[in-house]
Short mmCIF file of C-alpha atoms in Angstrom, two decimals:
data_model
loop_
_atom_site.label_atom_id
_atom_site.label_comp_id
_atom_site.label_asym_id
_atom_site.label_seq_id
_atom_site.Cartn_x
_atom_site.Cartn_y
_atom_site.Cartn_z
CA MET A 25 116.50 101.21 102.01
CA SER A 26 113.32 102.09 100.18
CA VAL A 27 109.97 100.32 99.96
CA SER A 28 107.46 101.58 97.41
CA GLY A 29 104.03 100.06 97.96
CA ASN A 30 105.05 96.52 98.77
CA GLU A 31 108.13 96.33 96.57
CA ILE A 32 111.72 96.60 97.80
CA GLN A 33 113.35 99.44 95.82
CA SER A 34 116.90 99.29 97.20
CA ASP A 35 119.19 96.88 99.04
CA PRO A 36 118.31 97.06 102.76
CA TYR A 37 121.77 95.76 103.69
CA GLU A 38 123.22 99.09 102.58
CA ALA A 39 121.77 100.54 105.80
CA TYR A 40 123.32 97.68 107.82
CA GLU A 41 126.67 98.30 106.13
CA ASP A 42 126.40 101.99 107.06
CA VAL A 43 125.94 101.07 110.74
CA GLU A 44 128.86 98.66 110.52
CA ALA A 45 131.08 101.32 108.90
CA ALA A 46 130.08 103.89 111.53
CA MET A 47 130.95 101.50 114.35
CA GLU A 48 134.29 100.65 112.75
CA TYR A 49 135.04 104.37 112.33
CA LEU A 50 134.16 105.15 115.95
CA VAL A 51 136.31 102.30 117.28
CA ALA A 52 139.25 103.19 115.01
CA ASN A 53 139.07 106.88 115.95
CA ALA A 54 138.04 106.60 119.60
CA GLU A 55 141.11 108.35 120.95
CA SER A 56 140.93 111.36 118.63
CA LEU A 57 137.16 111.60 119.24
CA SER A 58 137.70 111.34 123.03
CA ILE A 59 135.20 108.48 123.39
CA ASP A 60 135.33 105.10 125.09
CA ALA A 61 134.71 102.62 122.27
CA SER A 62 133.98 99.84 124.75
CA THR A 63 130.79 101.49 126.03
CA PHE A 64 128.54 101.99 122.99
CA VAL A 65 124.80 101.65 123.48
CA MET A 66 122.79 101.30 120.27
CA THR A 67 119.28 102.67 119.90
CA GLY A 68 116.72 103.02 117.14
CA PHE A 69 113.08 103.82 116.49
CA SER A 70 110.73 101.80 114.25
CA ALA A 71 112.72 100.56 111.22
CA GLY A 72 115.83 101.93 112.97
CA GLY A 73 114.91 99.74 115.93
CA HIS A 74 114.96 96.70 113.66
CA LEU A 75 118.30 97.81 112.20
CA ALA A 76 119.83 98.37 115.64
CA ALA A 77 118.51 95.01 116.87
CA LEU A 78 119.75 93.15 113.79
CA TYR A 79 123.18 94.74 114.10
CA GLY A 80 123.34 94.12 117.85
CA THR A 81 122.51 90.43 117.42
CA THR A 82 124.80 89.75 114.43
CA CYS A 83 127.76 92.14 114.80
CA ALA A 84 131.46 91.39 114.91
CA VAL A 85 132.46 91.13 118.56
CA GLN A 86 134.92 94.06 118.63
CA TYR A 87 132.29 96.42 117.20
CA CYS A 88 129.24 95.29 119.19
CA PRO A 89 127.24 97.58 121.45
CA ILE A 90 127.21 96.77 125.17
CA ALA A 91 123.43 97.36 125.31
CA MET A 92 120.49 98.20 123.06
CA VAL A 93 117.44 100.42 123.60
CA LEU A 94 114.81 99.73 120.95
CA HIS A 95 111.77 101.95 120.52
CA TYR A 96 108.82 100.38 118.69
CA PRO A 97 111.11 98.17 116.57
CA TYR A 98 109.69 96.99 113.27
CA MET A 99 110.89 93.44 113.93
CA GLU A 100 108.89 91.00 111.78
CA ALA A 101 108.17 93.36 108.87
CA GLY A 102 111.75 94.61 109.00
CA ALA A 103 113.03 91.03 108.83
CA LYS A 104 110.83 90.34 105.81
CA ILE A 105 112.21 93.45 104.10
CA PHE A 106 115.83 92.52 104.90
CA CYS A 107 115.33 88.95 103.65
CA SER A 108 113.75 90.07 100.36
CA GLN A 109 115.56 90.78 97.11
CA THR A 110 115.41 94.21 95.50
CA GLY A 111 112.29 94.29 93.34
CA ALA A 112 110.57 91.61 95.45
CA ARG A 113 107.20 92.04 97.13
CA TRP A 114 108.20 91.74 100.79
CA PRO A 115 104.96 90.65 102.49
CA GLN A 116 105.29 87.26 100.79
CA ALA A 117 108.79 86.66 102.23
CA THR A 118 109.15 83.32 104.00
CA GLY A 119 112.09 81.82 105.84
CA PHE A 120 113.19 85.17 107.24
CA ASP A 121 114.69 83.95 110.56
CA SER A 122 118.19 84.95 109.42
CA CYS A 123 116.96 88.57 109.32
CA LEU A 124 114.81 88.39 112.47
CA PRO A 125 116.77 89.77 115.44
CA ALA A 126 114.73 87.74 117.96
CA ALA A 127 115.84 84.54 116.18
CA GLN A 128 119.50 85.62 116.55
CA VAL A 129 119.47 86.12 120.33
CA ASP A 130 122.19 84.13 122.08
CA THR A 131 124.56 84.50 125.04
CA PHE A 132 126.46 87.26 123.18
CA THR A 133 123.39 89.45 122.68
CA PRO A 134 123.77 92.63 124.73
CA PRO A 135 121.19 93.51 127.40
CA THR A 136 118.21 95.05 125.63
CA VAL A 137 115.29 97.29 126.57
CA VAL A 138 112.35 97.24 124.16
CA TYR A 139 109.65 99.89 124.25
CA GLN A 140 106.46 98.75 122.51
CA GLY A 141 102.89 99.94 122.51
CA THR A 142 99.58 99.91 120.72
CA ASP A 143 97.59 102.81 119.26
#
């Protein structure tokens, strides 16, 4: 995903698809990697926090993390970027609830710790 100025330069869902592919790989290869695929905790910082939160609130059940730790997640701006088309100017995005992790929270959302701060 790339944002130049205020214009989306690449498809942000490519990053989401990378996370999805990584989770599928880890689950499929858990035995050979000597890991317990049922105990993944997802974490991310800034834009990665938004990506982790979006994945954790919209993932396929067998590939979902059991918890999330989000550090300074870029929630609203990240949602506007994810809900914008390539070439669009993202600050003008409206109707971005489908890309806003907080709007996706339900009973299947894993327990989450969010670190946030100012200055």
